[in-house]
Coordinates of N, CA and C in Angstrom, one line a residue:
M1 N 0.8 -1.0 -0.1 CA -0.1 0.0 0.2 C 0.4 1.3 -0.1
S2 N 0.0 2.1 -0.6 CA 1.3 3.4 -0.8 C 1.1 4.3 0.3
A3 N 2.1 5.0 0.6 CA 1.8 5.6 1.2 C 0.8 7.0 1.5
D4 N 0.9 7.5 0.3 CA -0.3 8.6 -0.1 C -1.6 8.1 0.0
T5 N -1.8 6.4 0.0 CA -3.2 6.6 0.0 C -3.6 5.7 1.3
G6 N -3.0 5.1 2.1 CA -3.0 4.1 3.2 C -2.9 4.9 4.3
T7 N -3.8 4.1 5.2 CA -4.0 4.8 7.0 C -3.3 4.4 7.4
A8 N -3.6 4.6 8.8 CA -3.3 4.4 10.3 C -3.7 2.8 10.2
A9 N -5.1 2.8 10.6 CA -6.3 1.4 10.5 C -5.8 0.5 9.4
E10 N -5.3 0.5 7.9 CA -4.9 -0.1 7.5 C -4.3 -1.2 7.1
H11 N -2.9 -0.3 8.1 CA -1.4 -0.8 8.4 C -1.4 -1.6 9.6
D12 N -2.3 -1.3 10.2 CA -2.4 -2.2 11.6 C -3.5 -3.2 11.9
G13 N -4.5 -3.6 10.3 CA -5.1 -4.6 10.0 C -6.5 -4.1 10.5
T14 N -6.9 -2.9 11.3 CA -8.3 -3.0 11.4 C -9.0 -1.7 10.9
P15 N -10.3 -2.3 10.6 CA -10.8 -1.8 9.5 C -10.4 0.1 9.8
A16 N -11.0 0.9 8.6 CA -10.4 2.1 8.2 C -11.7 2.4 9.3
S17 N -12.2 3.7 9.7 CA -13.4 4.1 10.5 C -13.8 5.3 9.4
G18 N -13.4 6.1 9.0 CA -13.7 7.3 8.2 C -13.6 6.4 6.6
I19 N -14.6 8.0 5.9 CA -14.5 7.6 4.3 C -13.8 8.0 3.9
D20 N -13.0 7.3 2.8 CA -12.0 7.3 2.0 C -12.8 7.6 0.7
D21 N -13.3 8.9 0.7 CA -14.1 9.1 -1.0 C -12.9 8.7 -2.2
V22 N -11.9 9.2 -2.5 CA -11.1 8.4 -3.0 C -10.7 7.0 -3.6
T23 N -10.3 6.6 -2.3 CA -10.4 5.2 -2.5 C -11.8 4.0 -2.7
L24 N -13.0 4.7 -1.9 CA -14.2 4.3 -2.6 C -14.7 4.4 -3.9
G25 N -14.0 5.2 -4.5 CA -14.2 5.8 -6.0 C -13.3 4.9 -6.8
R26 N -12.5 4.7 -6.1 CA -12.0 3.8 -6.9 C -12.4 2.2 -7.1
I27 N -13.0 2.1 -5.9 CA -13.0 0.1 -5.8 C -14.4 0.2 -7.0
E28 N -15.2 1.2 -6.5 CA -16.6 1.0 -7.5 C -16.5 1.3 -8.6
T29 N -15.4 2.2 -9.4 CA -15.0 2.0 -10.6 C -14.1 0.8 -10.9
E30 N -13.4 0.2 -10.5 CA -13.3 -1.4 -10.6 C -13.4 -2.5 -10.7
V31 N -14.7 -2.3 -10.0 CA -15.9 -2.9 -9.7 C -16.4 -3.3 -11.3
A32 N -17.4 -1.7 -11.2 CA -17.5 -1.5 -12.2 C -17.1 -2.5 -13.7
L33 N -15.7 -1.9 -13.9 CA -14.7 -2.3 -14.5 C -15.1 -3.8 -15.1
L34 N -14.5 -4.3 -13.8 CA -14.5 -6.6 -13.2 C -15.9 -6.7 -14.5
M35 N -16.8 -6.1 -14.1 CA -18.3 -6.8 -14.2 C -18.1 -6.8 -15.9
R36 N -17.9 -5.5 -16.5 CA -18.1 -5.0 -18.0 C -17.3 -6.2 -18.8
L37 N -15.9 -6.6 -18.3 CA -14.7 -7.0 -18.9 C -14.6 -8.6 -19.0
G38 N -15.6 -8.8 -17.3 CA -15.9 -10.4 -17.4 C -16.4 -10.3 -18.3
E39 N -17.5 -10.0 -18.3 CA -18.7 -10.3 -19.5 C -17.9 -10.7 -20.7
A40 N -17.2 -8.9 -21.3 CA -16.7 -9.1 -22.7 C -15.8 -9.9 -22.7
T41 N -15.2 -10.7 -21.8 CA -14.1 -11.5 -22.2 C -14.5 -13.1 -22.4
R42 N -15.7 -13.3 -21.8 CA -16.4 -14.4 -22.1 C -16.7 -14.5 -23.4
R43 N -17.7 -13.4 -23.9 CA -17.9 -13.2 -24.9 C -17.2 -13.3 -26.3
R44 N -16.2 -12.7 -26.0 CA -15.1 -12.6 -27.1 C -13.9 -13.7 -26.9
T45 N -14.1 -15.0 -26.1 CA -13.1 -15.7 -25.8 C -13.7 -16.9 -26.7
P46 N -12.3 -17.2 -27.9 CA -12.4 -18.1 -29.2 C -13.5 -19.5 -28.4
T47 N -12.5 -20.0 -27.2 CA -13.3 -21.5 -26.6 C -14.7 -21.1 -26.1
A48 N -15.0 -21.9 -27.2 CA -16.5 -22.8 -26.8 C -17.0 -22.8 -25.3
E49 N -16.1 -23.5 -24.7 CA -16.9 -23.8 -23.4 C -17.7 -22.1 -22.9
H50 N -16.8 -21.2 -22.8 CA -17.2 -20.1 -22.5 C -18.4 -20.1 -22.7
R51 N -19.1 -20.3 -23.5 CA -20.4 -19.8 -23.9 C -21.7 -21.2 -23.6
L52 N -20.8 -22.4 -23.4 CA -22.3 -23.5 -23.2 C -22.9 -23.4 -22.1
L53 N -23.0 -21.7 -21.0 CA -23.8 -21.9 -20.3 C -23.6 -20.2 -19.7
D54 N -25.4 -19.8 -19.5 CA -25.1 -18.4 -19.5 C -24.8 -17.8 -18.0
R55 N -25.1 -17.0 -17.6 CA -23.8 -16.8 -16.5 C -25.1 -17.7 -14.8
A56 N -26.5 -16.7 -15.3 CA -27.4 -17.7 -14.1 C -27.4 -18.9 -14.0
A57 N -27.1 -19.6 -15.6 CA -27.5 -21.5 -15.4 C -26.3 -21.5 -14.5
Y58 N -25.0 -21.4 -14.9 CA -23.8 -21.5 -14.5 C -24.0 -21.6 -12.9
V59 N -24.5 -20.6 -12.3 CA -24.2 -20.2 -11.1 C -25.4 -21.3 -10.2
I60 N -26.2 -21.3 -11.0 CA -27.2 -23.0 -10.3 C -27.0 -23.7 -10.5
L61 N -26.4 -24.5 -11.5 CA -25.5 -25.6 -11.5 C -24.6 -26.0 -10.2
R62 N -23.9 -24.6 -10.4 CA -22.7 -24.7 -9.3 C -23.1 -24.9 -8.1
Q63 N -24.1 -24.2 -7.7 CA -24.8 -24.4 -6.4 C -25.1 -25.8 -6.1
L64 N -25.8 -26.1 -6.8 CA -26.8 -27.8 -6.6 C -25.4 -28.5 -6.9
D65 N -24.5 -28.2 -7.4 CA -23.0 -29.3 -7.7 C -22.7 -29.3 -5.8
A66 N -22.5 -28.1 -5.7 CA -21.9 -28.0 -4.0 C -23.1 -28.4 -3.1
A67 N -24.5 -28.2 -3.1 CA -25.4 -28.0 -1.8 C -26.1 -29.6 -2.2
G68 N -26.1 -30.0 -3.3 CA -27.0 -30.7 -3.6 C -28.8 -30.4 -4.4
P69 N -29.2 -31.0 -4.5 CA -30.7 -31.0 -4.9 C -31.1 -29.9 -3.2
Q70 N -32.4 -28.9 -4.4 CA -32.9 -27.7 -3.3 C -34.1 -27.6 -4.2
N71 N -34.6 -26.5 -3.6 CA -36.0 -26.6 -4.0 C -35.8 -24.8 -4.6
V72 N -36.6 -24.1 -5.0 CA -36.4 -23.4 -6.0 C -36.7 -21.9 -4.8
S73 N -37.2 -22.1 -3.5 CA -37.0 -21.2 -2.7 C -36.1 -21.5 -2.0
A74 N -35.1 -22.4 -1.9 CA -33.8 -22.3 -1.0 C -32.8 -21.9 -2.2
L75 N -32.7 -22.3 -3.5 CA -32.0 -21.9 -4.6 C -31.7 -20.0 -4.1
A76 N -33.4 -20.0 -4.6 CA -33.3 -18.1 -4.3 C -33.0 -17.7 -3.0
E77 N -33.0 -18.4 -1.9 CA -32.7 -17.5 -0.8 C -30.9 -17.5 -1.1
V78 N -30.5 -18.5 -1.2 CA -29.1 -18.9 -1.3 C -28.2 -17.8 -2.3
L79 N -28.9 -18.0 -3.3 CA -28.1 -16.9 -4.7 C -29.0 -15.8 -4.2
N80 N -29.4 -15.3 -3.5 CA -30.3 -13.7 -3.2 C -30.8 -13.3 -4.5
L81 N -31.8 -14.1 -4.9 CA -32.6 -13.4 -6.2 C -34.0 -14.1 -5.6
D82 N -34.9 -13.4 -6.5 CA -36.6 -13.4 -6.5 C -36.9 -14.7 -6.8
G83 N -37.5 -15.3 -6.0 CA -38.2 -16.4 -6.7 C -39.0 -16.9 -7.8
S84 N -39.1 -16.1 -8.5 CA -39.8 -16.2 -10.3 C -38.6 -16.2 -11.0
T85 N -37.6 -15.3 -10.4 CA -36.2 -15.4 -11.3 C -35.9 -16.8 -11.4
V86 N -35.9 -17.4 -10.3 CA -35.4 -19.1 -10.7 C -35.9 -19.6 -11.1
T87 N -37.5 -19.5 -10.7 CA -38.2 -20.3 -11.8 C -38.4 -20.3 -12.2
R88 N -38.3 -19.4 -13.5 CA -37.9 -18.8 -15.0 C -36.7 -19.4 -15.4
Q89 N -35.9 -19.6 -14.5 CA -34.1 -19.5 -15.2 C -34.5 -21.5 -15.5
V90 N -35.2 -22.0 -14.2 CA -35.2 -23.4 -14.0 C -35.5 -24.3 -14.8
S91 N -36.8 -23.0 -15.4 CA -37.8 -23.3 -16.3 C -36.8 -24.0 -17.6
A92 N -35.9 -22.5 -17.9 CA -35.2 -23.2 -19.3 C -34.5 -24.1 -19.2
M93 N -33.4 -24.1 -17.6 CA -32.5 -25.2 -17.5 C -33.2 -26.5 -17.8
Q94 N -34.6 -26.4 -17.3 CA -35.4 -28.1 -17.6 C -35.8 -28.4 -19.1
R95 N -35.7 -27.5 -19.6 CA -35.8 -27.4 -21.3 C -34.9 -27.9 -22.1
D96 N -33.5 -27.4 -21.5 CA -32.3 -27.9 -22.0 C -31.5 -28.6 -21.3
G97 N -32.6 -29.5 -21.0 CA -31.6 -30.8 -20.0 C -30.7 -30.5 -18.9
L98 N -30.8 -29.9 -18.5 CA -29.3 -29.2 -17.8 C -30.0 -30.1 -15.7
I99 N -31.5 -29.6 -16.1 CA -31.5 -30.0 -14.4 C -33.1 -30.7 -14.6
V100 N -33.7 -31.2 -13.4 CA -34.7 -32.3 -13.5 C -35.0 -31.7 -12.3
R101 N -36.6 -31.9 -12.5 CA -37.1 -31.8 -10.8 C -37.9 -32.9 -10.8
E102 N -37.7 -33.3 -9.2 CA -37.8 -34.0 -8.4 C -39.0 -34.2 -7.3
P103 N -39.5 -35.2 -7.0 CA -40.7 -34.9 -5.8 C -39.5 -34.6 -4.5
D104 N -40.1 -33.9 -3.6 CA -39.7 -33.1 -2.6 C -40.1 -34.3 -1.6
P105 N -38.7 -35.0 -0.9 CA -38.9 -36.4 0.0 C -39.6 -36.2 1.6
S106 N -39.3 -34.5 1.4 CA -39.9 -33.9 3.0 C -41.4 -33.5 2.8
D107 N -41.8 -33.0 1.4 CA -43.0 -32.6 1.2 C -43.5 -32.6 -0.5
G108 N -44.6 -33.8 -0.3 CA -44.9 -34.8 -1.3 C -45.2 -33.3 -2.6
R109 N -45.7 -32.2 -1.8 CA -46.6 -31.4 -3.0 C -45.5 -30.2 -3.5
G110 N -43.8 -30.7 -3.0 CA -42.9 -29.6 -3.4 C -42.6 -30.3 -4.6
T111 N -41.2 -29.6 -5.3 CA -39.9 -30.0 -5.9 C -38.7 -29.9 -5.5
M112 N -37.6 -30.7 -5.6 CA -36.7 -30.6 -5.9 C -36.0 -30.4 -7.2
I113 N -35.1 -29.3 -7.1 CA -34.3 -29.5 -8.5 C -33.0 -30.3 -8.4
A114 N -32.6 -30.8 -9.4 CA -31.1 -31.5 -9.4 C -30.4 -31.4 -11.0
P115 N -29.1 -31.2 -10.8 CA -28.3 -31.1 -12.1 C -28.6 -32.6 -12.5
T116 N -28.3 -32.5 -13.9 CA -28.4 -33.5 -15.0 C -27.3 -33.8 -15.2
P117 N -26.4 -35.4 -15.7 CA -25.3 -35.2 -15.7 C -24.7 -34.4 -16.9
A118 N -25.5 -34.3 -18.2 CA -25.4 -33.4 -19.1 C -24.4 -31.9 -18.7
G119 N -25.6 -31.3 -17.6 CA -25.9 -29.9 -16.4 C -24.4 -29.9 -16.3
L120 N -24.0 -31.1 -15.3 CA -22.8 -30.9 -14.5 C -21.8 -30.8 -15.6
C121 N -21.8 -31.7 -16.6 CA -20.6 -31.7 -17.3 C -20.4 -30.4 -18.0
R122 N -21.6 -29.6 -18.7 CA -21.1 -28.4 -19.1 C -20.9 -27.5 -18.3
M123 N -21.3 -27.6 -16.7 CA -20.7 -26.9 -15.7 C -19.4 -26.7 -15.6
A124 N -19.0 -28.3 -15.4 CA -17.3 -28.3 -15.2 C -16.4 -28.2 -16.5
A125 N -17.2 -27.9 -17.6 CA -16.5 -27.3 -19.0 C -16.3 -25.9 -18.8
V126 N -17.1 -25.2 -18.6 CA -17.4 -23.8 -18.0 C -16.5 -23.5 -17.3
R127 N -16.6 -24.2 -15.8 CA -15.5 -23.9 -14.9 C -13.9 -24.1 -15.4
A128 N -13.6 -25.1 -16.1 CA -12.4 -25.7 -16.4 C -11.8 -24.4 -17.3
A129 N -13.0 -24.0 -18.3 CA -12.2 -22.7 -19.4 C -12.0 -22.0 -19.0
R130 N -13.1 -21.4 -17.8 CA -12.8 -19.9 -16.6 C -11.4 -20.0 -15.8
I131 N -11.2 -21.5 -15.1 CA -9.8 -21.6 -14.7 C -8.5 -21.5 -15.5
R132 N -8.5 -21.9 -16.8 CA -7.9 -21.6 -17.9 C -7.5 -20.5 -18.3
L133 N -8.5 -19.5 -18.2 CA -8.5 -18.2 -18.7 C -8.0 -17.5 -17.6
Y134 N -7.9 -17.5 -16.6 CA -7.8 -16.5 -15.7 C -6.0 -17.1 -15.0
D135 N -5.6 -18.2 -15.5 CA -4.6 -18.9 -15.0 C -3.3 -18.1 -16.2
D136 N -3.8 -18.0 -17.5 CA -3.7 -16.9 -18.8 C -3.3 -15.8 -18.1
V137 N -4.5 -15.4 -17.8 CA -4.6 -13.8 -18.0 C -3.5 -13.0 -16.3
L138 N -3.5 -14.5 -15.8 CA -2.5 -14.0 -14.0 C -1.6 -14.9 -14.4
A139 N -0.9 -14.9 -15.1 CA 0.4 -16.0 -16.1 C 1.7 -15.0 -15.1
D140 N 2.2 -14.2 -14.9 CA 2.6 -12.4 -14.7 C 2.5 -12.1 -13.0
W141 N 1.3 -12.9 -12.5 CA 1.2 -12.6 -11.1 C 1.6 -13.8 -10.2
T142 N 2.6 -13.8 -9.1 CA 2.9 -14.6 -8.4 C 1.5 -15.3 -7.4
T143 N 2.2 -16.3 -6.6 CA 1.5 -17.2 -6.4 C 0.5 -16.7 -5.3
V144 N 1.4 -15.7 -4.5 CA 0.9 -14.6 -3.5 C 0.1 -13.6 -3.9
D145 N 0.2 -12.9 -4.9 CA -0.7 -12.0 -5.3 C -2.1 -13.0 -5.8
R146 N -2.2 -14.4 -6.1 CA -3.2 -14.5 -6.8 C -4.1 -15.3 -5.7
R147 N -3.5 -15.1 -4.3 CA -4.1 -16.0 -3.2 C -4.6 -14.8 -2.2
D148 N -3.8 -13.6 -3.0 CA -4.4 -12.4 -2.3 C -5.6 -11.9 -3.1
L149 N -5.2 -12.0 -4.2 CA -7.0 -11.9 -4.9 C -8.1 -12.5 -4.7
A150 N -7.5 -13.7 -4.3 CA -9.0 -14.6 -4.0 C -9.3 -14.3 -2.9
Q151 N -8.6 -13.9 -2.1 CA -9.0 -13.9 -0.4 C -9.9 -12.3 -0.8
A152 N -9.1 -11.6 -1.2 CA -9.9 -9.9 -1.3 C -11.4 -10.4 -1.6
L153 N -11.4 -10.8 -2.7 CA -12.8 -11.1 -4.1 C -14.0 -11.8 -2.9
H154 N -13.5 -13.0 -2.2 CA -14.2 -13.6 -1.3 C -14.5 -12.9 -0.1
R155 N -14.0 -12.0 0.6 CA -14.2 -11.0 1.3 C -15.2 -10.1 0.8
L156 N -15.0 -9.0 -0.4 CA -16.0 -8.6 -0.8 C -17.3 -9.3 -1.4
N157 N -17.4 -10.3 -1.8 CA -18.8 -11.0 -1.8 C -19.3 -11.7 -0.8
Q158 N -18.5 -12.0 0.5 CA -19.2 -12.2 1.4 C -19.7 -10.6 1.8
A159 N -19.3 -9.8 2.2 CA -19.5 -7.9 2.6 C -20.9 -7.3 1.7
L160 N -20.9 -7.9 0.3 CA -22.2 -7.5 -0.6 C -22.8 -8.5 0.1
D161 N -22.9 -9.7 0.0 CA -23.8 -10.8 0.0 C -24.9 -10.6 1.7
A162 N -23.9 -10.2 3.1 CA -24.2 -9.5 4.0 C -24.9 -8.5 4.0
H163 N -24.5 -7.3 3.3 CA -25.1 -6.0 2.9 C -26.7 -6.4 2.2
T164 N -26.5 -7.0 1.5 CA -28.0 -7.4 0.4 C -29.2 -8.2 1.7
R165 N -28.7 -9.1 2.0 CA -29.4 -9.5 2.6 C -29.8 -8.4 4.2
N166 N -29.6 -7.7 4.8 CA -29.8 -7.0 5.6 C -30.0 -6.2 5.2
R167 N -30.8 -6.1 4.1 CA -31.7 -4.7 3.4 C -32.9 -5.1 4.0

């Protein structure tokens, strides 16, 4: 951290208590650019795997792979989305053979959403392609820099999720 932008709180590991408008402005700009460039990179990368799934289907399949079958309400809650949005996406994914609906064993009236082998295969292909892309993009970064970025992004995602849930 350069001396002109750092604060005493930043150096001792405690959260900054004051608002640093310059730093917050840089964060806002960098996050906006990250989102735009992430999508542009996905569209422009010649590797077909990047386009096997849209962003929403990828996130839903990652969640189902990590946590197992879930109902739409649980998916909406964990992904911080509106239930109707998840319902529409799940319907499209079912038409594409990426997920199946199964009876909910704890509630005969409900359904659980589960990934199909084809859905998991596509998700794995997209994930592998993304990992290769980031390995290429970050080729000149040290292992420590990569770990620091992963940790900072994880903390940012946790803070954004907590902020959204507390609203």
